[in-house]
Amino acid sequence: MNEEYIFGKGTYQNWVDCYPSIRKDLYFVMDDSWDIPKDVNHTPNKYLGTVELDPGRFPSFHGDAVSRLKQLTDRIKEKGWKGAGGWICAQKAEIFPNIPEEEYWTERIKAANEAGFDYWKVDWGAHEKDGAWRKMLTTIGKQYAPRLCIEHAFQNSFIEFSDAFRTYDVENVIAQPVTIQRICDLLPYKAQGNAKGIINCEDEPYIAAGLGCAIGVMRHPFVGNLPNGTQDFVFPPAIRDMKHRLDEVVRGVRWHRIAEPFGVGKESMAIDNEKLNDYWVLQDRETWNTSRPIGTKLTAEAPARVSRGMPLPEVSDSGEDRPFILASRYPNGAVAIASIGRALGHEYVSKKVSVKIAVENYDSPIGIFGYFKDITIVFPSSVKLKKHKIYAQDLAGDIPVNITKKVSVKGNFLTIPGEVIRTVGLMNVSKEGCSDPGLVLKIF
């Protein structure tokens, strides 16, 4: 983690040029090591928790700690990003033993505010599971840096005072059911005080869209093997080949321009009692978890259906290989529905099923993500659709398509065939991309 890789023009460098069409909506968050000396890139070490831009890793930025951080933040924003942030170790650096804890963090939060450094990803450290310490950090943040978003993790109860709460690290070959279940474990919590309590479901944009969560993007355009020639074990080509699914990120983020993520306790929720079981038999270099040998069978289960702010969708198929179905009515009235594929053995299965959802307002934007056999939208009986026009648009593109003659209308029932969803939802697919469809539908 250094300025050469963030801003350089060499192979695997120039990270700030990623996601040109959506980076105005994203924080550029540096992961661990941005604040420790460049020759100290292991743990444990006495510099963890320094929270000052390291001069050795970032030699082009001069002056005191605030000035260096502000120069970096300004340069990132000049590239079009919404803002900058960083990984924060949940402990005071050992090189500052004589500064009281609250004074230490007040000083750094004030520095972040002055530098325009707007996102703290608070991760592991001595206080990683210390709720009182984390709440102290958030309280200081509210007082001295109201723009600063402080993200917590590790214990679900922390979402009660978090600006954002991260569902945490997953192995990508089994990530989707693990993430859905972790979201379901968090949904019952009620946000307290002024905390938003928004769930960051990490690098799962379609799950985020379907359940009103924020996206913590990790996938990137550096496809193929790692620099040393070995297979990328974080983003293996097996299962979803996520580095070729950048369009899903674009669609998820652009959906959030229409419907912002919302915190727990803001809307009602419904969680299916029936669960679906995924499993994946590991082959070589398919996980970052070095404790798992080849042939290990990873298993995970999650509810078959989850909804927020609306009833559970009705699904035509009861097969064991059917997809997870997620749906949400956002606080602004927009509705999203997502079909999430399955990890079964050593295959990714995207079975197409018929789904029915109830929507209150015919003029609400509707986001549709994934593959379906068809979707039937049931509006109130007072709604008559015969005289309306229906448009759909790939969320990765800018051109709406009139699909009025390609859908079925019967009274207050609107049915969109799966082929229409696939065709429109992939109109702007990237070269060599393999993303699932994602579109927004609007009735006029």
Short mmCIF file of C-alpha atoms in Angstrom, two decimals:
data_model
loop_
_atom_site.label_atom_id
_atom_site.label_comp_id
_atom_site.label_asym_id
_atom_site.label_seq_id
_atom_site.Cartn_x
_atom_site.Cartn_y
_atom_site.Cartn_z
CA MET A 1 0.00 0.00 0.00
CA ASN A 2 1.90 3.04 -1.24
CA GLU A 3 1.57 6.00 -3.59
CA GLU A 4 3.29 4.20 -6.45
CA TYR A 5 0.58 1.56 -6.65
CA ILE A 6 -2.24 4.00 -6.03
CA PHE A 7 -1.12 6.62 -8.57
CA GLY A 8 1.61 4.97 -10.69
CA LYS A 9 1.29 3.95 -14.32
CA GLY A 10 3.03 0.56 -14.20
CA THR A 11 1.58 -2.94 -14.25
CA TYR A 12 -0.96 -3.52 -11.46
CA GLN A 13 -0.76 0.18 -10.55
CA ASN A 14 -2.93 3.30 -10.92
CA TRP A 15 -5.70 2.06 -8.64
CA VAL A 16 -7.34 5.49 -8.57
CA ASP A 17 -8.39 5.06 -12.21
CA CYS A 18 -10.64 2.11 -11.39
CA TYR A 19 -14.41 2.40 -11.87
CA PRO A 20 -14.47 5.66 -13.87
CA SER A 21 -18.26 5.68 -14.31
CA ILE A 22 -19.10 5.36 -10.62
CA ARG A 23 -16.18 6.51 -8.53
CA LYS A 24 -17.91 9.80 -7.79
CA ASP A 25 -20.21 7.66 -5.61
CA LEU A 26 -17.41 5.72 -3.88
CA TYR A 27 -14.90 6.28 -1.12
CA PHE A 28 -11.35 5.17 -1.99
CA VAL A 29 -10.48 3.26 1.20
CA MET A 30 -6.87 2.17 1.71
CA ASP A 31 -6.49 -1.15 3.47
CA ASP A 32 -3.99 -1.91 6.22
CA SER A 33 -0.37 -0.66 6.16
CA TRP A 34 -0.92 2.86 4.81
CA ASP A 35 0.09 4.29 8.20
CA ILE A 36 3.06 2.07 9.13
CA PRO A 37 6.70 2.25 7.89
CA LYS A 38 7.21 0.63 4.51
CA ASP A 39 9.78 -1.82 5.85
CA VAL A 40 7.32 -3.02 8.51
CA ASN A 41 4.68 -4.93 6.59
CA HIS A 42 3.83 -7.66 9.07
CA THR A 43 1.97 -8.04 12.36
CA PRO A 44 2.14 -7.68 15.22
CA ASN A 45 4.13 -4.47 15.24
CA LYS A 46 4.28 -1.38 17.42
CA TYR A 47 3.10 0.98 14.65
CA LEU A 48 -0.40 -0.49 14.21
CA GLY A 49 -2.92 2.21 15.00
CA THR A 50 -0.68 5.14 14.06
CA VAL A 51 -3.38 6.65 11.76
CA GLU A 52 -0.89 9.05 10.13
CA LEU A 53 0.10 8.80 6.47
CA ASP A 54 3.52 7.15 6.44
CA PRO A 55 6.13 9.43 4.76
CA GLY A 56 8.11 6.46 3.48
CA ARG A 57 5.17 4.93 1.65
CA PHE A 58 3.94 8.34 0.46
CA PRO A 59 7.08 10.46 -0.09
CA SER A 60 5.39 13.03 -2.36
CA PHE A 61 3.21 14.35 0.44
CA HIS A 62 4.92 16.79 2.79
CA GLY A 63 4.36 18.69 6.01
CA ASP A 64 2.76 17.62 9.27
CA ALA A 65 0.40 14.65 9.63
CA VAL A 66 -2.72 16.64 8.77
CA SER A 67 -1.13 18.29 5.74
CA ARG A 68 0.11 14.98 4.31
CA LEU A 69 -3.27 13.34 4.75
CA LYS A 70 -5.09 16.30 3.23
CA GLN A 71 -2.79 16.34 0.20
CA LEU A 72 -3.51 12.64 -0.37
CA THR A 73 -7.25 13.10 0.11
CA ASP A 74 -7.33 16.06 -2.28
CA ARG A 75 -5.43 14.12 -4.93
CA ILE A 76 -7.83 11.17 -4.67
CA LYS A 77 -10.82 13.50 -4.96
CA GLU A 78 -9.21 15.17 -7.98
CA LYS A 79 -9.40 11.78 -9.69
CA GLY A 80 -13.16 11.86 -9.23
CA TRP A 81 -13.71 9.84 -6.07
CA LYS A 82 -16.35 10.89 -3.54
CA GLY A 83 -13.73 10.83 -0.81
CA ALA A 84 -10.90 8.94 0.85
CA GLY A 85 -10.63 6.67 3.85
CA GLY A 86 -8.48 4.02 5.44
CA TRP A 87 -8.19 0.88 7.50
CA ILE A 88 -7.86 1.72 11.20
CA CYS A 89 -6.40 -0.74 13.68
CA ALA A 90 -8.56 -1.02 16.80
CA GLN A 91 -5.77 0.02 19.13
CA LYS A 92 -3.47 2.91 19.95
CA ALA A 93 0.00 2.52 18.44
CA GLU A 94 2.56 1.35 20.99
CA ILE A 95 4.96 4.08 19.92
CA PHE A 96 2.69 6.59 21.73
CA PRO A 97 2.49 5.04 25.22
CA ASN A 98 2.06 8.28 27.16
CA ILE A 99 -0.98 9.72 25.38
CA PRO A 100 -4.29 8.89 27.11
CA GLU A 101 -6.63 6.78 24.97
CA GLU A 102 -9.43 9.32 24.51
CA GLU A 103 -7.00 12.16 23.85
CA TYR A 104 -5.17 10.02 21.30
CA TRP A 105 -8.29 9.25 19.27
CA THR A 106 -9.74 12.74 19.60
CA GLU A 107 -6.56 14.12 18.06
CA ARG A 108 -6.74 11.69 15.13
CA ILE A 109 -10.43 12.18 14.49
CA LYS A 110 -9.91 15.95 14.45
CA ALA A 111 -7.05 15.42 12.00
CA ALA A 112 -9.29 13.29 9.76
CA ASN A 113 -11.93 16.00 9.81
CA GLU A 114 -9.44 18.72 8.92
CA ALA A 115 -7.94 16.60 6.14
CA GLY A 116 -11.32 15.63 4.66
CA PHE A 117 -10.56 11.96 5.32
CA ASP A 118 -14.12 10.67 5.53
CA TYR A 119 -14.17 6.89 6.08
CA TRP A 120 -12.65 4.75 8.85
CA LYS A 121 -12.74 0.99 8.43
CA VAL A 122 -12.05 -0.06 12.04
CA ASP A 123 -10.81 -3.63 12.03
CA TRP A 124 -8.82 -5.97 14.24
CA GLY A 125 -6.53 -4.98 17.11
CA ALA A 126 -6.40 -5.03 20.89
CA HIS A 127 -9.91 -3.52 21.11
CA GLU A 128 -11.47 -5.38 18.18
CA LYS A 129 -14.24 -6.86 20.36
CA ASP A 130 -14.37 -4.08 22.95
CA GLY A 131 -17.79 -2.47 22.54
CA ALA A 132 -17.09 0.32 25.03
CA TRP A 133 -13.94 1.32 23.16
CA ARG A 134 -15.66 1.25 19.78
CA LYS A 135 -18.60 3.26 21.09
CA MET A 136 -16.15 5.80 22.51
CA LEU A 137 -14.58 6.13 19.06
CA THR A 138 -17.97 6.70 17.43
CA THR A 139 -18.96 9.27 20.08
CA ILE A 140 -15.76 11.24 19.50
CA GLY A 141 -16.41 11.05 15.78
CA LYS A 142 -19.91 12.49 16.12
CA GLN A 143 -18.53 15.36 18.16
CA TYR A 144 -15.44 16.34 16.20
CA ALA A 145 -15.94 14.92 12.69
CA PRO A 146 -19.65 14.65 11.87
CA ARG A 147 -18.84 13.89 8.23
CA LEU A 148 -16.63 10.93 9.16
CA CYS A 149 -18.23 7.51 8.65
CA ILE A 150 -16.87 5.05 11.23
CA GLU A 151 -17.36 1.42 10.24
CA HIS A 152 -17.24 -1.35 12.85
CA ALA A 153 -17.22 -5.15 12.72
CA PHE A 154 -16.83 -8.38 14.74
CA GLN A 155 -19.83 -8.33 17.09
CA ASN A 156 -23.35 -7.83 15.74
CA SER A 157 -24.43 -5.66 18.68
CA PHE A 158 -21.96 -3.00 17.53
CA ILE A 159 -24.36 -2.09 14.73
CA GLU A 160 -26.47 -0.33 17.38
CA PHE A 161 -23.96 2.54 17.44
CA SER A 162 -22.17 2.11 14.09
CA ASP A 163 -22.45 4.38 11.10
CA ALA A 164 -21.74 1.28 9.04
CA PHE A 165 -21.20 -2.34 10.06
CA ARG A 166 -19.17 -4.73 7.91
CA THR A 167 -20.33 -8.32 7.48
CA TYR A 168 -16.64 -9.19 7.29
CA ASP A 169 -14.27 -11.39 5.31
CA VAL A 170 -15.58 -14.32 3.30
CA GLU A 171 -14.15 -16.93 0.97
CA ASN A 172 -15.53 -16.01 -2.44
CA VAL A 173 -16.35 -19.58 -3.44
CA ILE A 174 -18.99 -19.70 -0.67
CA ALA A 175 -19.50 -15.97 -0.05
CA GLN A 176 -23.13 -15.49 -1.00
CA PRO A 177 -24.93 -17.72 1.54
CA VAL A 178 -22.48 -16.65 4.26
CA THR A 179 -23.17 -12.98 3.52
CA ILE A 180 -26.95 -13.42 3.34
CA GLN A 181 -27.00 -15.22 6.68
CA ARG A 182 -24.82 -12.55 8.33
CA ILE A 183 -27.21 -9.86 7.08
CA CYS A 184 -30.15 -11.81 8.51
CA ASP A 185 -28.35 -11.98 11.86
CA LEU A 186 -28.00 -8.18 11.83
CA LEU A 187 -31.44 -7.13 10.64
CA PRO A 188 -33.22 -7.56 14.01
CA TYR A 189 -31.00 -4.92 15.65
CA LYS A 190 -32.39 -1.43 16.14
CA ALA A 191 -30.14 1.53 15.42
CA GLN A 192 -29.70 3.78 18.45
CA GLY A 193 -29.27 7.55 18.69
CA ASN A 194 -28.00 9.17 15.51
CA ALA A 195 -26.19 6.10 14.19
CA LYS A 196 -27.43 4.98 10.79
CA GLY A 197 -26.71 1.31 11.38
CA ILE A 198 -26.16 0.59 7.66
CA ILE A 199 -24.92 -2.90 6.78
CA ASN A 200 -21.88 -3.05 4.50
CA CYS A 201 -22.21 -6.48 2.88
CA GLU A 202 -18.79 -6.16 1.26
CA ASP A 203 -18.20 -7.19 -2.35
CA GLU A 204 -21.75 -8.41 -3.11
CA PRO A 205 -23.48 -5.64 -5.10
CA TYR A 206 -26.61 -7.61 -6.01
CA ILE A 207 -27.14 -8.78 -2.44
CA ALA A 208 -26.66 -5.15 -1.39
CA ALA A 209 -29.26 -3.96 -3.90
CA GLY A 210 -31.72 -6.67 -2.91
CA LEU A 211 -31.46 -5.96 0.81
CA GLY A 212 -30.74 -2.23 1.07
CA CYS A 213 -27.11 -2.64 2.14
CA ALA A 214 -23.97 -0.71 1.24
CA ILE A 215 -21.31 -2.22 -1.02
CA GLY A 216 -17.67 -2.62 0.04
CA VAL A 217 -16.12 -3.13 -3.41
CA MET A 218 -13.01 -5.31 -3.54
CA ARG A 219 -13.00 -6.86 -7.02
CA HIS A 220 -10.73 -5.10 -9.52
CA PRO A 221 -9.80 -5.09 -13.21
CA PHE A 222 -6.39 -6.79 -12.84
CA VAL A 223 -7.52 -10.09 -14.33
CA GLY A 224 -5.51 -13.28 -14.56
CA ASN A 225 -2.82 -14.56 -12.24
CA LEU A 226 -1.02 -12.73 -9.47
CA PRO A 227 2.26 -10.94 -10.27
CA ASN A 228 4.20 -14.05 -9.24
CA GLY A 229 2.35 -16.09 -11.88
CA THR A 230 0.19 -18.11 -9.51
CA GLN A 231 -3.60 -18.20 -9.51
CA ASP A 232 -5.34 -15.41 -7.62
CA PHE A 233 -6.54 -17.23 -4.49
CA VAL A 234 -8.77 -14.34 -3.33
CA PHE A 235 -10.59 -14.01 -6.67
CA PRO A 236 -10.19 -17.47 -8.23
CA PRO A 237 -11.57 -17.98 -11.75
CA ALA A 238 -13.76 -20.77 -10.39
CA ILE A 239 -17.39 -20.15 -9.41
CA ARG A 240 -18.28 -16.54 -10.42
CA ASP A 241 -14.93 -15.31 -11.81
CA MET A 242 -15.57 -12.05 -9.99
CA LYS A 243 -12.84 -10.01 -11.67
CA HIS A 244 -14.88 -10.36 -14.87
CA ARG A 245 -18.01 -9.17 -13.06
CA LEU A 246 -17.20 -5.48 -12.71
CA ASP A 247 -20.48 -4.55 -14.43
CA GLU A 248 -22.33 -5.85 -11.37
CA VAL A 249 -20.54 -3.25 -9.25
CA VAL A 250 -21.51 -0.49 -11.67
CA ARG A 251 -25.14 -1.61 -11.66
CA GLY A 252 -25.29 -1.92 -7.88
CA VAL A 253 -23.78 1.51 -7.28
CA ARG A 254 -25.95 3.18 -9.89
CA TRP A 255 -29.01 1.59 -8.28
CA HIS A 256 -27.96 3.27 -5.04
CA ARG A 257 -28.21 6.62 -6.81
CA ILE A 258 -31.90 5.79 -7.16
CA ALA A 259 -32.35 4.15 -3.76
CA GLU A 260 -29.85 4.74 -0.97
CA PRO A 261 -28.91 1.96 1.48
CA PHE A 262 -30.87 2.17 4.71
CA GLY A 263 -30.13 1.19 8.30
CA VAL A 264 -31.48 -1.62 10.43
CA GLY A 265 -34.67 -0.84 12.27
CA LYS A 266 -35.81 1.54 9.54
CA GLU A 267 -38.20 -0.85 7.82
CA SER A 268 -39.94 -4.13 8.60
CA MET A 269 -38.26 -7.38 7.60
CA ALA A 270 -39.24 -10.94 6.79
CA ILE A 271 -36.91 -13.95 6.83
CA ASP A 272 -37.90 -17.31 5.39
CA ASN A 273 -37.86 -20.24 7.80
CA GLU A 274 -36.64 -22.50 5.01
CA LYS A 275 -32.92 -22.49 4.32
CA LEU A 276 -30.91 -23.46 1.29
CA ASN A 277 -27.58 -25.25 1.66
CA ASP A 278 -24.57 -24.45 -0.49
CA TYR A 279 -21.33 -26.41 -0.61
CA TRP A 280 -18.04 -26.14 -2.44
CA VAL A 281 -15.23 -28.69 -2.72
CA LEU A 282 -11.96 -26.78 -2.79
CA GLN A 283 -9.39 -27.19 -5.49
CA ASP A 284 -5.90 -25.68 -5.48
CA ARG A 285 -5.64 -21.94 -4.68
CA GLU A 286 -9.36 -21.23 -4.39
CA THR A 287 -9.21 -19.56 -0.98
CA TRP A 288 -7.03 -17.21 1.05
CA ASN A 289 -7.63 -19.42 4.10
CA THR A 290 -4.41 -21.43 4.23
CA SER A 291 -5.80 -23.76 6.89
CA ARG A 292 -8.05 -25.45 4.32
CA PRO A 293 -6.46 -28.29 2.30
CA ILE A 294 -7.49 -29.24 -1.23
CA GLY A 295 -10.64 -31.34 -1.12
CA THR A 296 -12.13 -29.54 1.86
CA LYS A 297 -15.92 -29.29 1.58
CA LEU A 298 -17.05 -25.79 2.53
CA THR A 299 -20.71 -25.56 3.52
CA ALA A 300 -23.03 -22.67 4.31
CA GLU A 301 -26.77 -22.15 4.58
CA ALA A 302 -29.00 -19.10 4.40
CA PRO A 303 -32.73 -18.34 4.23
CA ALA A 304 -34.26 -19.08 0.84
CA ARG A 305 -36.04 -15.69 0.84
CA VAL A 306 -35.44 -12.42 2.67
CA SER A 307 -37.29 -9.12 2.37
CA ARG A 308 -37.19 -5.67 3.93
CA GLY A 309 -40.11 -3.26 3.95
CA MET A 310 -42.34 -5.64 1.99
CA PRO A 311 -43.72 -9.20 2.11
CA LEU A 312 -41.56 -12.15 1.10
CA PRO A 313 -41.63 -12.81 -2.65
CA GLU A 314 -43.53 -15.84 -3.89
CA VAL A 315 -41.31 -18.34 -5.72
CA SER A 316 -42.64 -20.99 -8.11
CA ASP A 317 -39.85 -23.50 -7.60
CA SER A 318 -39.21 -25.57 -4.47
CA GLY A 319 -36.16 -27.41 -5.78
CA GLU A 320 -32.96 -27.68 -3.76
CA ASP A 321 -31.07 -25.87 -6.53
CA ARG A 322 -33.33 -22.81 -6.70
CA PRO A 323 -31.73 -19.39 -6.13
CA PHE A 324 -31.88 -17.20 -3.07
CA ILE A 325 -34.51 -14.50 -3.65
CA LEU A 326 -34.10 -11.10 -1.96
CA ALA A 327 -36.43 -8.10 -2.11
CA SER A 328 -36.68 -4.68 -0.48
CA ARG A 329 -38.87 -1.64 -0.51
CA TYR A 330 -36.55 1.29 0.18
CA PRO A 331 -37.66 4.25 2.32
CA ASN A 332 -38.14 6.39 -0.81
CA GLY A 333 -40.53 3.80 -2.29
CA ALA A 334 -38.15 2.20 -4.79
CA VAL A 335 -38.27 -1.60 -4.90
CA ALA A 336 -35.46 -4.06 -5.68
CA ILE A 337 -35.55 -7.80 -6.28
CA ALA A 338 -32.50 -10.02 -6.71
CA SER A 339 -31.97 -13.63 -7.66
CA ILE A 340 -28.71 -14.94 -6.19
CA GLY A 341 -27.08 -18.07 -7.62
CA ARG A 342 -25.83 -21.11 -5.76
CA ALA A 343 -22.50 -22.83 -5.10
CA LEU A 344 -23.16 -26.55 -5.56
CA GLY A 345 -20.20 -28.93 -5.56
CA HIS A 346 -17.84 -27.20 -7.93
CA GLU A 347 -20.39 -25.36 -10.06
CA TYR A 348 -22.20 -22.05 -9.90
CA VAL A 349 -25.90 -22.59 -10.59
CA SER A 350 -28.19 -19.73 -11.68
CA LYS A 351 -31.54 -21.48 -12.00
CA LYS A 352 -34.33 -19.37 -13.49
CA VAL A 353 -37.53 -19.32 -11.44
CA SER A 354 -40.83 -17.45 -11.57
CA VAL A 355 -41.21 -14.87 -8.83
CA LYS A 356 -44.17 -12.75 -7.73
CA ILE A 357 -43.88 -9.58 -5.62
CA ALA A 358 -46.34 -7.00 -4.36
CA VAL A 359 -45.58 -3.32 -5.07
CA GLU A 360 -47.68 -0.48 -3.65
CA ASN A 361 -47.01 2.32 -6.14
CA TYR A 362 -46.95 1.80 -9.90
CA ASP A 363 -44.63 4.78 -10.43
CA SER A 364 -41.88 3.50 -8.10
CA PRO A 365 -38.57 2.57 -9.75
CA ILE A 366 -38.03 -1.20 -9.65
CA GLY A 367 -34.55 -2.70 -9.74
CA ILE A 368 -34.21 -6.27 -11.05
CA PHE A 369 -30.95 -8.17 -10.54
CA GLY A 370 -30.05 -11.66 -11.73
CA TYR A 371 -31.70 -14.31 -13.89
CA PHE A 372 -35.41 -15.15 -13.71
CA LYS A 373 -37.91 -17.25 -15.62
CA ASP A 374 -40.25 -14.31 -15.19
CA ILE A 375 -41.29 -11.74 -12.59
CA THR A 376 -44.89 -10.85 -11.86
CA ILE A 377 -45.49 -7.54 -10.10
CA VAL A 378 -48.83 -7.20 -8.35
CA PHE A 379 -50.03 -3.63 -7.86
CA PRO A 380 -53.07 -2.54 -5.84
CA SER A 381 -56.35 -3.46 -7.53
CA SER A 382 -57.04 0.22 -8.23
CA VAL A 383 -54.06 0.37 -10.60
CA LYS A 384 -54.89 -0.18 -14.28
CA LEU A 385 -51.81 -0.67 -16.43
CA LYS A 386 -53.27 -0.93 -19.93
CA LYS A 387 -52.72 2.74 -20.76
CA HIS A 388 -49.23 2.99 -19.32
CA LYS A 389 -45.85 2.68 -21.02
CA ILE A 390 -43.15 0.54 -19.46
CA TYR A 391 -39.45 1.24 -19.86
CA ALA A 392 -36.38 -0.67 -18.72
CA GLN A 393 -32.70 0.29 -18.73
CA ASP A 394 -29.49 -1.60 -18.11
CA LEU A 395 -28.10 0.02 -14.96
CA ALA A 396 -24.65 -0.11 -16.56
CA GLY A 397 -25.89 2.01 -19.47
CA ASP A 398 -27.77 5.21 -20.22
CA ILE A 399 -30.39 4.27 -22.79
CA PRO A 400 -33.92 3.25 -21.72
CA VAL A 401 -35.87 0.73 -23.80
CA ASN A 402 -39.63 0.69 -24.31
CA ILE A 403 -40.67 -2.85 -23.36
CA THR A 404 -44.42 -2.20 -23.25
CA LYS A 405 -45.12 -4.71 -26.03
CA LYS A 406 -42.78 -7.33 -24.58
CA VAL A 407 -44.50 -7.72 -21.21
CA SER A 408 -47.84 -9.12 -20.15
CA VAL A 409 -50.47 -6.94 -18.46
CA LYS A 410 -53.62 -8.34 -16.87
CA GLY A 411 -55.46 -5.80 -14.75
CA ASN A 412 -53.10 -4.90 -11.94
CA PHE A 413 -50.66 -7.76 -12.76
CA LEU A 414 -47.49 -7.02 -14.75
CA THR A 415 -45.32 -9.94 -15.89
CA ILE A 416 -41.82 -9.40 -17.29
CA PRO A 417 -40.39 -12.42 -19.15
CA GLY A 418 -36.93 -13.57 -18.13
CA GLU A 419 -35.62 -13.12 -21.66
CA VAL A 420 -36.53 -9.42 -21.54
CA ILE A 421 -34.72 -9.11 -18.19
CA ARG A 422 -31.67 -10.85 -19.61
CA THR A 423 -31.58 -8.90 -22.88
CA VAL A 424 -32.10 -5.43 -21.42
CA GLY A 425 -30.14 -6.13 -18.24
CA LEU A 426 -27.04 -7.07 -20.28
CA MET A 427 -27.27 -4.45 -23.01
CA ASN A 428 -24.09 -2.75 -21.80
CA VAL A 429 -22.06 -5.79 -20.88
CA SER A 430 -18.31 -5.22 -20.87
CA LYS A 431 -16.01 -7.08 -23.21
CA GLU A 432 -15.29 -10.53 -21.71
CA GLY A 433 -17.65 -9.69 -18.85
CA CYS A 434 -19.78 -12.41 -17.29
CA SER A 435 -21.97 -10.38 -14.93
CA ASP A 436 -25.58 -11.28 -14.23
CA PRO A 437 -28.25 -8.89 -15.59
CA GLY A 438 -29.23 -5.76 -13.70
CA LEU A 439 -31.83 -3.21 -14.78
CA VAL A 440 -34.21 -0.56 -13.55
CA LEU A 441 -37.86 -0.60 -14.64
CA LYS A 442 -40.18 2.41 -14.66
CA ILE A 443 -43.87 2.76 -15.55
CA PHE A 444 -45.14 5.99 -17.10
#
